[in-house]
Amino acid sequence: MNAPAHPPLAALGPSSEALQWQPGELKFARLDQALEPAAREALIQNLLQVLPAESVIRHVEGLKPYECDGLSGYRHLPAVVVLPHTEQQASQVLAICHARNVPVVARGAGTGLSGGATPHSGGLVLSTARLNRIVSLDPVARTARVQPGVRNLAISEAAAPHGLYYAPDPSSQIACTIGGNVAENSGGVHCLKYGLTVHNVLRVRGLTIEGEPVEFGSEAFDSPGFDLLALVIGSEGMLAVTTEVTVRLIPKPQLARVIMASFDEVEKAGQAVADLIGAGIIPAGLEMMDKGMTAAVEEFVHAGYDLNAQVILLCESDGTLAEVEEEIGRMKAVLSSSGATDLRVSETEAERLRFWSGRKNAFPASGRISPDYYCIDGTIPRRRLGQMLTRIAELEKKYGLRCLNVFHAGDGNLHPLILFDAAKPGDFETTERFGAEILELCVDYGGTITGEHGVGIEKIDTMCVQFSVAERLSFFAVKHAFDSKGLLNPGKAIPTLSRCAEYGRMHVHRGELRFPQLERF
């Protein structure tokens, strides 16, 4: 994948400007610049030579479901959508797009929450939905090879007869796919003990923008050459299109129990999280929900939450019977000394699952009480959790909007949900400012602007808050090495240097740049 130091000023087709290389910066046309009709028709005819007609979606009514991902405020209709059945078909599609300089956005189940799968209006969406086979499952090696369209939960269902499962469990695991999990480095409520996607994937096979196969990592203990696996995991489809993933499976624990701990002050709950980790305890899951969120969830799923508490913590222990009993006792002692007003331990597996069902239904529960919600994703040091909740409460008053809070408390990953009404003029813009201020606070507190949802379109501007010029130059260099034309998922994750220089409340709205003269790679 050697690329020239300076790519040629090659025209990107009728829909785009020339790709211009400036010191440390690539520029790409706006996401809303459509493909000209003649060029679009020629592209479709090329695609029909390698794909059956039913795998090429070209009419508006068929394109509409692909105009956004879970972050529905940002929308564009792609020029065309393809659903290949095989890696070879996907390779041929990419080769056509590369030759025609057509942007490509790979898409999984569309459950992403940062606009990472937002299409380019002059480009193609490559859906991996039909690449959905579990290729093999080895219970001895404790691995499974799966195509990117396989649902997260389906891996654990296939492994269950062998007493194994796949650990990362995003709240959307019933629908989200492993390809999307790789793109965003997804986590879940058990990521504190068992890690994120990057800790549970051994190998990723994919295709470059030219359609050439490439592999990252290995099913062996080591792989030749540079270790690029961690680079491609979380790269949001900007470096390669995933076609196969080898995941690590782990044994199902003999027993799991969860403590619901109630607190009358948010600061006490935040300190309790730090105290648990400080005591050398790594719970299987450690989640926090504020009073507003627990009320919304309880009305929805009747999980049995304490509605009088200002904050609740869900702390899980798993392992053998002896290990769980010992760890539950230690956790109860720490939580009590940290100021918990009530402790309730699940007595049955059904009760444990009910506690977690409430947490995993936080998003749909919020959707029942508000016309719209905007989910933020940032990370802060654990010791600042209480302080952040206090600041968010102040921001609610400043912006006149409610915010419900649910955290992966163990690793400081926040998911504030701002409630708003998109039908009210100015509500969405106010929500964006509210969210941006939360992310800036994350950086101020020593954290990051994302934990597991990616950057996509939503956080493109706040990249400028966290990363220096030198760091952004490094991002450009990596992107250029894999995709010198800038065709894979353009307009995402890396703001131009001029964009950062002008940053100051300049946010993307419904997929359109408010300052169109400032373009992005």
Short mmCIF file of C-alpha atoms in Angstrom, two decimals:
data_model
loop_
_atom_site.label_atom_id
_atom_site.label_comp_id
_atom_site.label_asym_id
_atom_site.label_seq_id
_atom_site.Cartn_x
_atom_site.Cartn_y
_atom_site.Cartn_z
CA MET A 1 0.00 0.00 0.00
CA ASN A 2 2.74 2.43 -0.84
CA ALA A 3 1.36 5.78 -1.94
CA PRO A 4 3.14 8.68 -3.63
CA ALA A 5 4.22 11.53 -1.41
CA HIS A 6 1.87 13.83 -3.30
CA PRO A 7 -1.11 12.34 -5.12
CA PRO A 8 -1.87 13.67 -8.60
CA LEU A 9 -4.52 16.31 -9.05
CA ALA A 10 -6.81 13.73 -10.62
CA ALA A 11 -10.39 14.75 -11.35
CA LEU A 12 -12.86 12.88 -9.16
CA GLY A 13 -15.57 12.73 -11.82
CA PRO A 14 -18.46 15.02 -12.69
CA SER A 15 -19.63 15.23 -9.07
CA SER A 16 -16.42 16.38 -7.47
CA GLU A 17 -13.56 18.78 -7.57
CA ALA A 18 -9.99 17.72 -8.17
CA LEU A 19 -8.36 16.14 -5.16
CA GLN A 20 -5.93 18.77 -4.01
CA TRP A 21 -2.97 17.96 -1.85
CA GLN A 22 -1.75 20.83 0.28
CA PRO A 23 0.87 20.56 3.00
CA GLY A 24 -0.70 18.29 5.55
CA GLU A 25 -4.20 18.51 4.11
CA LEU A 26 -6.53 16.86 1.63
CA LYS A 27 -9.75 18.45 0.44
CA PHE A 28 -12.82 16.74 -0.82
CA ALA A 29 -16.09 17.93 -2.30
CA ARG A 30 -19.17 18.51 -0.14
CA LEU A 31 -21.29 15.53 0.82
CA ASP A 32 -24.38 17.05 -0.78
CA GLN A 33 -22.92 17.42 -4.28
CA ALA A 34 -24.83 14.93 -6.43
CA LEU A 35 -23.64 12.82 -9.33
CA GLU A 36 -24.69 14.12 -12.73
CA PRO A 37 -27.45 12.01 -14.39
CA ALA A 38 -25.28 10.76 -17.25
CA ALA A 39 -22.43 9.75 -14.94
CA ARG A 40 -24.89 8.06 -12.56
CA GLU A 41 -26.45 6.03 -15.36
CA ALA A 42 -23.03 4.96 -16.65
CA LEU A 43 -22.08 3.86 -13.12
CA ILE A 44 -25.29 1.83 -12.77
CA GLN A 45 -24.70 0.08 -16.09
CA ASN A 46 -21.18 -0.86 -14.96
CA LEU A 47 -22.56 -2.25 -11.71
CA LEU A 48 -25.20 -4.33 -13.50
CA GLN A 49 -22.39 -6.09 -15.34
CA VAL A 50 -21.10 -7.58 -12.04
CA LEU A 51 -24.24 -7.71 -9.88
CA PRO A 52 -27.76 -9.06 -10.42
CA ALA A 53 -30.40 -6.37 -10.90
CA GLU A 54 -31.97 -7.00 -7.48
CA SER A 55 -28.64 -6.14 -5.84
CA VAL A 56 -28.52 -2.65 -7.35
CA ILE A 57 -30.92 -0.14 -5.75
CA ARG A 58 -31.36 2.97 -7.86
CA HIS A 59 -34.89 4.36 -7.36
CA VAL A 60 -35.67 7.00 -4.74
CA GLU A 61 -38.09 4.88 -2.72
CA GLY A 62 -35.41 2.19 -2.39
CA LEU A 63 -32.65 4.66 -1.57
CA LYS A 64 -34.55 6.44 1.24
CA PRO A 65 -33.78 3.85 3.97
CA TYR A 66 -30.08 4.40 3.35
CA GLU A 67 -30.03 8.19 3.64
CA CYS A 68 -28.93 8.16 7.29
CA ASP A 69 -27.91 5.90 10.16
CA GLY A 70 -29.16 6.11 13.75
CA LEU A 71 -28.22 9.79 13.86
CA SER A 72 -31.20 10.78 11.73
CA GLY A 73 -30.58 14.53 11.78
CA TYR A 74 -27.99 14.14 9.00
CA ARG A 75 -29.42 12.90 5.71
CA HIS A 76 -28.33 12.47 2.08
CA LEU A 77 -29.66 10.23 -0.66
CA PRO A 78 -26.84 8.21 -2.23
CA ALA A 79 -26.59 7.93 -6.00
CA VAL A 80 -26.96 4.15 -5.78
CA VAL A 81 -26.90 1.31 -3.21
CA VAL A 82 -25.46 -2.15 -3.83
CA LEU A 83 -25.88 -5.34 -1.81
CA PRO A 84 -23.19 -7.83 -2.89
CA HIS A 85 -23.54 -11.49 -1.94
CA THR A 86 -19.84 -12.33 -2.11
CA GLU A 87 -16.46 -10.78 -1.46
CA GLN A 88 -15.70 -11.06 -5.19
CA GLN A 89 -18.75 -8.99 -6.04
CA ALA A 90 -17.77 -6.39 -3.45
CA SER A 91 -14.27 -6.30 -4.93
CA GLN A 92 -15.64 -5.68 -8.42
CA VAL A 93 -17.87 -2.89 -7.14
CA LEU A 94 -14.92 -1.15 -5.48
CA ALA A 95 -12.78 -1.49 -8.58
CA ILE A 96 -15.52 0.19 -10.64
CA CYS A 97 -15.86 3.02 -8.13
CA HIS A 98 -12.11 3.52 -7.97
CA ALA A 99 -11.85 3.71 -11.76
CA ARG A 100 -14.73 6.19 -11.93
CA ASN A 101 -13.62 8.17 -8.86
CA VAL A 102 -16.96 7.50 -7.13
CA PRO A 103 -17.08 7.84 -3.31
CA VAL A 104 -18.00 4.68 -1.38
CA VAL A 105 -19.63 4.41 2.04
CA ALA A 106 -19.75 0.92 3.56
CA ARG A 107 -22.85 0.30 5.68
CA GLY A 108 -23.80 -2.39 8.16
CA ALA A 109 -27.17 -2.43 9.95
CA GLY A 110 -27.38 1.37 10.15
CA THR A 111 -27.54 1.44 13.95
CA GLY A 112 -24.58 3.83 14.28
CA LEU A 113 -25.13 7.03 16.26
CA SER A 114 -22.57 9.48 14.86
CA GLY A 115 -23.54 9.78 11.20
CA GLY A 116 -20.63 7.56 10.17
CA ALA A 117 -22.73 5.80 7.52
CA THR A 118 -24.18 9.02 6.07
CA PRO A 119 -23.96 8.62 2.28
CA HIS A 120 -22.26 10.91 -0.20
CA SER A 121 -24.90 12.22 -2.62
CA GLY A 122 -22.49 11.69 -5.51
CA GLY A 123 -21.49 8.25 -4.34
CA LEU A 124 -22.36 4.65 -3.66
CA VAL A 125 -23.44 2.85 -0.49
CA LEU A 126 -22.01 -0.68 -0.23
CA SER A 127 -24.27 -2.59 2.14
CA THR A 128 -22.82 -5.68 3.80
CA ALA A 129 -26.27 -6.97 4.80
CA ARG A 130 -26.07 -10.02 2.51
CA LEU A 131 -22.55 -10.95 3.61
CA ASN A 132 -24.12 -12.60 6.63
CA ARG A 133 -22.69 -16.11 6.99
CA ILE A 134 -20.95 -17.59 10.01
CA VAL A 135 -18.14 -19.17 7.99
CA SER A 136 -16.83 -21.42 10.75
CA LEU A 137 -16.88 -21.86 14.51
CA ASP A 138 -14.04 -23.68 16.29
CA PRO A 139 -14.98 -24.51 19.92
CA VAL A 140 -11.49 -25.87 20.61
CA ALA A 141 -9.64 -22.79 19.41
CA ARG A 142 -12.55 -20.68 20.75
CA THR A 143 -12.84 -18.62 17.58
CA ALA A 144 -15.46 -17.89 14.95
CA ARG A 145 -14.98 -16.59 11.42
CA VAL A 146 -17.95 -14.48 10.38
CA GLN A 147 -18.90 -12.18 7.54
CA PRO A 148 -19.53 -8.50 8.37
CA GLY A 149 -23.32 -8.73 8.07
CA VAL A 150 -23.64 -11.23 10.93
CA ARG A 151 -25.48 -9.76 13.90
CA ASN A 152 -23.53 -9.35 17.12
CA LEU A 153 -25.96 -11.47 19.14
CA ALA A 154 -26.07 -14.19 16.47
CA ILE A 155 -22.43 -15.03 17.20
CA SER A 156 -23.21 -15.78 20.85
CA GLU A 157 -26.32 -17.74 19.85
CA ALA A 158 -24.24 -19.93 17.53
CA ALA A 159 -21.55 -20.43 20.19
CA ALA A 160 -23.96 -21.15 23.06
CA PRO A 161 -24.18 -24.95 22.49
CA HIS A 162 -20.42 -25.08 23.11
CA GLY A 163 -20.66 -23.06 26.35
CA LEU A 164 -19.05 -20.05 24.66
CA TYR A 165 -20.08 -16.52 23.74
CA TYR A 166 -18.81 -13.28 22.16
CA ALA A 167 -18.20 -10.73 24.92
CA PRO A 168 -18.78 -7.21 23.43
CA ASP A 169 -22.50 -6.52 23.90
CA PRO A 170 -23.64 -3.09 22.64
CA SER A 171 -27.19 -2.13 23.58
CA SER A 172 -28.07 -2.63 19.91
CA GLN A 173 -26.58 -6.14 19.84
CA ILE A 174 -29.83 -7.72 18.68
CA ALA A 175 -29.54 -5.71 15.44
CA CYS A 176 -26.02 -4.32 14.99
CA THR A 177 -23.54 -6.26 12.87
CA ILE A 178 -19.96 -7.28 13.48
CA GLY A 179 -18.77 -5.21 10.53
CA GLY A 180 -20.23 -2.09 12.10
CA ASN A 181 -18.77 -3.09 15.47
CA VAL A 182 -15.33 -3.28 13.85
CA ALA A 183 -15.81 0.12 12.19
CA GLU A 184 -16.71 1.83 15.48
CA ASN A 185 -14.78 -0.34 17.98
CA SER A 186 -18.03 -0.96 19.83
CA GLY A 187 -18.20 -1.89 23.49
CA GLY A 188 -21.18 -2.63 25.71
CA VAL A 189 -22.17 -2.99 29.35
CA HIS A 190 -19.55 -5.70 29.97
CA CYS A 191 -16.62 -3.95 28.28
CA LEU A 192 -14.95 -3.01 31.58
CA LYS A 193 -13.91 -6.60 32.30
CA TYR A 194 -13.96 -8.14 28.82
CA GLY A 195 -12.88 -5.26 26.63
CA LEU A 196 -14.05 -3.55 23.45
CA THR A 197 -14.17 -4.97 19.94
CA VAL A 198 -10.43 -4.39 19.52
CA HIS A 199 -9.74 -6.74 22.46
CA ASN A 200 -11.96 -9.52 21.07
CA VAL A 201 -11.05 -9.61 17.37
CA LEU A 202 -8.07 -11.58 16.11
CA ARG A 203 -8.22 -10.88 12.39
CA VAL A 204 -10.00 -8.63 9.91
CA ARG A 205 -10.09 -9.36 6.20
CA GLY A 206 -11.13 -6.54 3.90
CA LEU A 207 -10.85 -4.85 0.54
CA THR A 208 -8.98 -1.68 -0.38
CA ILE A 209 -10.67 1.03 -2.44
CA GLU A 210 -9.06 -0.59 -5.48
CA GLY A 211 -10.88 -3.84 -4.64
CA GLU A 212 -7.71 -5.66 -3.58
CA PRO A 213 -7.90 -8.07 -0.59
CA VAL A 214 -5.98 -7.15 2.54
CA GLU A 215 -5.71 -8.81 5.96
CA PHE A 216 -5.04 -7.31 9.38
CA GLY A 217 -4.00 -9.44 12.35
CA SER A 218 -3.93 -13.22 12.39
CA GLU A 219 -5.55 -16.24 14.01
CA ALA A 220 -2.05 -17.23 15.12
CA PHE A 221 -0.24 -15.65 18.06
CA ASP A 222 1.49 -13.18 15.77
CA SER A 223 1.29 -11.92 12.20
CA PRO A 224 3.98 -10.82 9.75
CA GLY A 225 4.68 -7.16 9.11
CA PHE A 226 3.25 -4.20 10.96
CA ASP A 227 0.43 -4.85 13.43
CA LEU A 228 -2.32 -2.79 11.81
CA LEU A 229 -5.30 -4.59 13.37
CA ALA A 230 -5.91 -1.92 16.01
CA LEU A 231 -5.64 0.73 13.30
CA VAL A 232 -8.42 -0.67 11.14
CA ILE A 233 -10.70 -1.39 14.12
CA GLY A 234 -12.42 1.91 14.81
CA SER A 235 -11.39 3.46 11.47
CA GLU A 236 -15.05 3.99 10.48
CA GLY A 237 -14.71 2.51 7.01
CA MET A 238 -12.14 5.06 5.87
CA LEU A 239 -9.28 2.60 5.28
CA ALA A 240 -10.87 -0.60 3.95
CA VAL A 241 -14.21 -2.39 3.56
CA THR A 242 -14.48 -5.34 5.97
CA THR A 243 -15.46 -8.68 4.42
CA GLU A 244 -14.62 -11.20 7.17
CA VAL A 245 -13.80 -11.08 10.88
CA THR A 246 -12.29 -13.69 13.19
CA VAL A 247 -13.55 -13.13 16.74
CA ARG A 248 -12.43 -14.56 20.05
CA LEU A 249 -15.01 -16.59 21.99
CA ILE A 250 -14.87 -17.01 25.76
CA PRO A 251 -16.47 -19.52 28.16
CA LYS A 252 -19.80 -18.55 29.68
CA PRO A 253 -19.39 -17.97 33.43
CA GLN A 254 -20.99 -20.47 35.77
CA LEU A 255 -22.83 -17.72 37.63
CA ALA A 256 -23.49 -14.00 37.45
CA ARG A 257 -25.19 -11.70 39.95
CA VAL A 258 -25.72 -7.95 39.89
CA ILE A 259 -26.00 -5.37 42.66
CA MET A 260 -28.34 -2.40 42.27
CA ALA A 261 -26.85 0.33 44.46
CA SER A 262 -28.82 3.50 45.21
CA PHE A 263 -27.28 6.88 46.01
CA ASP A 264 -28.84 10.16 47.15
CA GLU A 265 -26.07 12.29 45.59
CA VAL A 266 -24.43 12.02 42.19
CA GLU A 267 -21.00 12.84 43.62
CA LYS A 268 -21.21 9.85 45.98
CA ALA A 269 -22.05 7.53 43.11
CA GLY A 270 -19.13 8.85 41.06
CA GLN A 271 -16.77 8.36 43.98
CA ALA A 272 -18.11 4.84 44.53
CA VAL A 273 -17.06 3.92 40.99
CA ALA A 274 -13.54 5.19 41.64
CA ASP A 275 -13.47 3.40 45.01
CA LEU A 276 -14.44 0.05 43.45
CA ILE A 277 -11.65 0.22 40.89
CA GLY A 278 -9.25 1.54 43.52
CA ALA A 279 -10.01 -1.50 45.66
CA GLY A 280 -8.78 -3.74 42.86
CA ILE A 281 -12.27 -4.91 41.88
CA ILE A 282 -13.04 -5.16 38.16
CA PRO A 283 -16.78 -5.83 37.89
CA ALA A 284 -18.11 -7.71 34.88
CA GLY A 285 -20.34 -4.68 34.35
CA LEU A 286 -20.51 -1.28 36.04
CA GLU A 287 -23.22 1.08 34.78
CA MET A 288 -24.70 4.31 36.10
CA MET A 289 -28.15 5.84 35.47
CA ASP A 290 -29.53 9.10 36.86
CA LYS A 291 -33.00 9.60 38.32
CA GLY A 292 -34.55 10.88 35.10
CA MET A 293 -33.30 7.91 33.13
CA THR A 294 -34.36 5.30 35.68
CA ALA A 295 -37.88 6.80 35.72
CA ALA A 296 -38.10 6.61 31.92
CA VAL A 297 -36.81 3.03 31.85
CA GLU A 298 -38.97 1.80 34.71
CA GLU A 299 -42.13 2.97 32.97
CA PHE A 300 -41.02 1.14 29.83
CA VAL A 301 -39.69 -2.27 31.00
CA HIS A 302 -40.52 -2.42 34.75
CA ALA A 303 -37.00 -3.46 35.69
CA GLY A 304 -37.54 -2.92 39.41
CA TYR A 305 -35.33 0.18 39.72
CA ASP A 306 -35.23 2.42 42.79
CA LEU A 307 -37.13 5.52 41.68
CA ASN A 308 -36.25 7.51 44.80
CA ALA A 309 -32.49 7.39 44.22
CA GLN A 310 -30.75 10.29 42.53
CA VAL A 311 -28.43 7.79 40.86
CA ILE A 312 -28.25 3.99 40.67
CA LEU A 313 -25.24 1.80 39.91
CA LEU A 314 -25.49 -1.68 38.43
CA CYS A 315 -22.44 -3.72 39.48
CA GLU A 316 -22.10 -7.28 38.21
CA SER A 317 -19.87 -10.12 39.31
CA ASP A 318 -19.41 -13.32 37.34
CA GLY A 319 -17.36 -16.51 37.66
CA THR A 320 -17.65 -19.60 39.84
CA LEU A 321 -20.08 -19.69 42.77
CA ALA A 322 -17.26 -19.08 45.25
CA GLU A 323 -15.76 -16.25 43.20
CA VAL A 324 -19.09 -14.47 42.82
CA GLU A 325 -19.99 -14.77 46.51
CA GLU A 326 -16.61 -13.38 47.54
CA GLU A 327 -16.67 -10.51 45.04
CA ILE A 328 -20.28 -9.54 45.76
CA GLY A 329 -19.34 -9.25 49.44
CA ARG A 330 -16.36 -7.01 48.63
CA MET A 331 -18.41 -4.82 46.30
CA LYS A 332 -21.19 -4.40 48.88
CA ALA A 333 -18.63 -3.31 51.48
CA VAL A 334 -17.09 -0.69 49.15
CA LEU A 335 -20.47 0.62 47.99
CA SER A 336 -21.74 0.94 51.56
CA SER A 337 -18.65 2.81 52.70
CA SER A 338 -19.00 5.11 49.66
CA GLY A 339 -22.46 6.23 50.76
CA ALA A 340 -24.95 3.85 49.09
CA THR A 341 -28.40 4.29 50.66
CA ASP A 342 -29.65 0.88 49.52
CA LEU A 343 -28.16 -2.30 48.06
CA ARG A 344 -30.19 -4.96 46.28
CA VAL A 345 -28.60 -8.12 44.87
CA SER A 346 -30.28 -10.16 42.13
CA GLU A 347 -31.47 -13.47 43.55
CA THR A 348 -32.30 -15.22 40.29
CA GLU A 349 -31.04 -15.19 36.71
CA ALA A 350 -34.39 -13.72 35.62
CA GLU A 351 -33.96 -10.81 38.02
CA ARG A 352 -30.39 -10.20 36.84
CA LEU A 353 -31.53 -10.10 33.23
CA ARG A 354 -34.38 -7.76 34.17
CA PHE A 355 -31.91 -5.31 35.76
CA TRP A 356 -29.81 -5.35 32.59
CA SER A 357 -32.86 -5.16 30.34
CA GLY A 358 -33.63 -1.80 31.87
CA ARG A 359 -30.16 -0.49 31.15
CA LYS A 360 -30.12 -1.85 27.60
CA ASN A 361 -33.50 -0.24 26.85
CA ALA A 362 -32.43 3.23 27.95
CA PHE A 363 -32.51 4.61 24.40
CA PRO A 364 -35.98 3.34 23.36
CA ALA A 365 -37.32 4.36 26.77
CA SER A 366 -36.12 7.90 26.09
CA GLY A 367 -37.82 7.82 22.70
CA ARG A 368 -41.16 7.13 24.39
CA ILE A 369 -41.12 10.36 26.39
CA SER A 370 -39.69 12.77 23.81
CA PRO A 371 -40.31 13.37 20.08
CA ASP A 372 -36.54 13.22 19.50
CA TYR A 373 -33.36 12.57 21.43
CA TYR A 374 -29.69 13.23 20.68
CA CYS A 375 -27.22 10.75 22.17
CA ILE A 376 -23.80 12.09 23.13
CA ASP A 377 -20.77 9.83 23.45
CA GLY A 378 -17.67 10.99 25.30
CA THR A 379 -15.24 9.69 27.89
CA ILE A 380 -13.85 11.21 31.09
CA PRO A 381 -11.74 9.98 34.02
CA ARG A 382 -13.92 8.02 36.45
CA ARG A 383 -13.25 10.43 39.30
CA ARG A 384 -14.98 13.22 37.33
CA LEU A 385 -18.32 11.42 36.84
CA GLY A 386 -20.13 13.23 39.64
CA GLN A 387 -18.73 16.57 38.54
CA MET A 388 -19.87 15.97 34.97
CA LEU A 389 -23.42 15.13 36.04
CA THR A 390 -23.55 18.36 38.02
CA ARG A 391 -22.33 20.37 35.03
CA ILE A 392 -24.85 18.69 32.71
CA ALA A 393 -27.63 19.71 35.11
CA GLU A 394 -26.41 23.31 34.82
CA LEU A 395 -26.37 23.04 31.02
CA GLU A 396 -29.98 21.81 31.07
CA LYS A 397 -30.96 25.15 32.57
CA LYS A 398 -28.71 27.10 30.19
CA TYR A 399 -30.20 25.52 27.06
CA GLY A 400 -33.73 24.86 28.33
CA LEU A 401 -33.62 21.17 27.41
CA ARG A 402 -33.82 17.97 29.48
CA CYS A 403 -30.94 15.52 29.50
CA LEU A 404 -31.14 11.92 30.72
CA ASN A 405 -27.86 10.28 31.66
CA VAL A 406 -26.63 6.71 31.35
CA PHE A 407 -22.92 5.85 31.65
CA HIS A 408 -20.53 2.98 31.17
CA ALA A 409 -19.32 4.13 34.55
CA GLY A 410 -16.45 1.65 34.84
CA ASP A 411 -14.50 3.20 31.98
CA GLY A 412 -15.95 6.72 32.19
CA ASN A 413 -17.88 6.46 28.90
CA LEU A 414 -20.84 8.86 28.95
CA HIS A 415 -24.10 8.64 27.00
CA PRO A 416 -26.14 11.74 27.87
CA LEU A 417 -29.42 11.82 25.91
CA ILE A 418 -30.65 15.33 25.18
CA LEU A 419 -34.42 15.44 24.65
CA PHE A 420 -35.74 17.84 22.00
CA ASP A 421 -38.39 18.32 19.33
CA ALA A 422 -37.08 18.56 15.77
CA ALA A 423 -40.39 20.10 14.70
CA LYS A 424 -39.72 23.18 16.86
CA PRO A 425 -37.66 25.81 15.00
CA GLY A 426 -34.19 26.12 16.51
CA ASP A 427 -34.49 23.09 18.80
CA PHE A 428 -32.02 20.98 16.84
CA GLU A 429 -29.45 23.78 16.66
CA THR A 430 -29.76 24.33 20.42
CA THR A 431 -29.33 20.60 20.98
CA GLU A 432 -26.16 20.59 18.87
CA ARG A 433 -24.68 23.41 20.96
CA PHE A 434 -25.62 21.59 24.17
CA GLY A 435 -23.96 18.41 22.93
CA ALA A 436 -20.85 20.21 21.74
CA GLU A 437 -20.40 21.82 25.14
CA ILE A 438 -20.62 18.40 26.84
CA LEU A 439 -17.89 17.07 24.53
CA GLU A 440 -15.70 20.09 25.18
CA LEU A 441 -16.12 19.46 28.90
CA CYS A 442 -14.95 15.89 28.33
CA VAL A 443 -11.71 17.22 26.85
CA ASP A 444 -11.35 19.80 29.63
CA TYR A 445 -11.72 17.03 32.21
CA GLY A 446 -8.93 15.02 30.61
CA GLY A 447 -11.10 12.74 28.50
CA THR A 448 -11.97 12.27 24.84
CA ILE A 449 -14.77 13.26 22.46
CA THR A 450 -15.81 9.67 21.79
CA GLY A 451 -15.87 6.31 23.51
CA GLU A 452 -17.54 3.83 21.18
CA HIS A 453 -19.84 5.68 18.77
CA GLY A 454 -17.15 7.07 16.53
CA VAL A 455 -16.71 10.56 15.10
CA GLY A 456 -18.64 10.39 11.84
CA ILE A 457 -20.27 13.71 10.98
CA GLU A 458 -21.54 14.53 14.46
CA LYS A 459 -18.15 15.21 16.05
CA ILE A 460 -16.13 16.43 13.09
CA ASP A 461 -15.80 19.92 14.52
CA THR A 462 -14.89 18.86 18.04
CA MET A 463 -11.95 16.89 16.61
CA CYS A 464 -10.36 20.32 16.46
CA VAL A 465 -10.80 20.77 20.21
CA GLN A 466 -8.99 17.59 21.15
CA PHE A 467 -6.27 17.09 18.53
CA SER A 468 -3.31 19.28 17.68
CA VAL A 469 -2.17 20.24 14.19
CA ALA A 470 0.60 17.64 14.35
CA GLU A 471 -1.86 14.92 15.32
CA ARG A 472 -4.24 15.82 12.52
CA LEU A 473 -1.36 15.74 10.04
CA SER A 474 -0.69 12.18 11.17
CA PHE A 475 -4.34 11.27 10.56
CA PHE A 476 -4.12 12.65 7.04
CA ALA A 477 -0.94 10.68 6.37
CA VAL A 478 -2.53 7.39 7.45
CA LYS A 479 -5.67 8.02 5.42
CA HIS A 480 -3.61 8.95 2.36
CA ALA A 481 -1.50 5.78 2.63
CA PHE A 482 -4.62 3.60 2.36
CA ASP A 483 -6.84 5.74 0.14
CA SER A 484 -4.96 8.46 -1.75
CA LYS A 485 -8.05 9.53 -3.71
CA GLY A 486 -10.10 10.01 -0.57
CA LEU A 487 -12.97 7.87 -1.85
CA LEU A 488 -13.70 5.69 1.20
CA ASN A 489 -16.28 7.32 3.47
CA PRO A 490 -15.30 10.89 2.54
CA GLY A 491 -16.19 13.82 4.75
CA LYS A 492 -15.92 11.86 7.98
CA ALA A 493 -13.71 11.82 11.03
CA ILE A 494 -10.89 14.10 9.83
CA PRO A 495 -11.52 17.87 9.61
CA THR A 496 -9.32 19.97 7.36
CA LEU A 497 -6.82 22.28 9.01
CA SER A 498 -8.74 25.30 7.75
CA ARG A 499 -11.86 23.84 9.33
CA CYS A 500 -10.15 23.66 12.70
CA ALA A 501 -8.76 27.17 12.32
CA GLU A 502 -12.28 28.48 11.88
CA TYR A 503 -13.86 26.27 14.55
CA GLY A 504 -16.24 28.04 16.87
CA ARG A 505 -19.77 26.72 17.10
CA MET A 506 -19.74 25.77 13.40
CA HIS A 507 -21.66 22.52 13.41
CA VAL A 508 -23.11 20.35 10.68
CA HIS A 509 -26.90 20.51 10.42
CA ARG A 510 -28.89 17.81 8.62
CA GLY A 511 -25.84 16.85 6.63
CA GLU A 512 -25.21 20.32 5.20
CA LEU A 513 -22.22 22.52 5.85
CA ARG A 514 -23.21 25.89 7.23
CA PHE A 515 -19.97 27.21 5.79
CA PRO A 516 -19.77 25.47 2.38
CA GLN A 517 -16.51 27.15 1.47
CA LEU A 518 -14.85 25.02 4.16
CA GLU A 519 -14.60 21.52 2.74
CA ARG A 520 -13.56 18.29 4.35
CA PHE A 521 -11.67 15.15 3.56
#
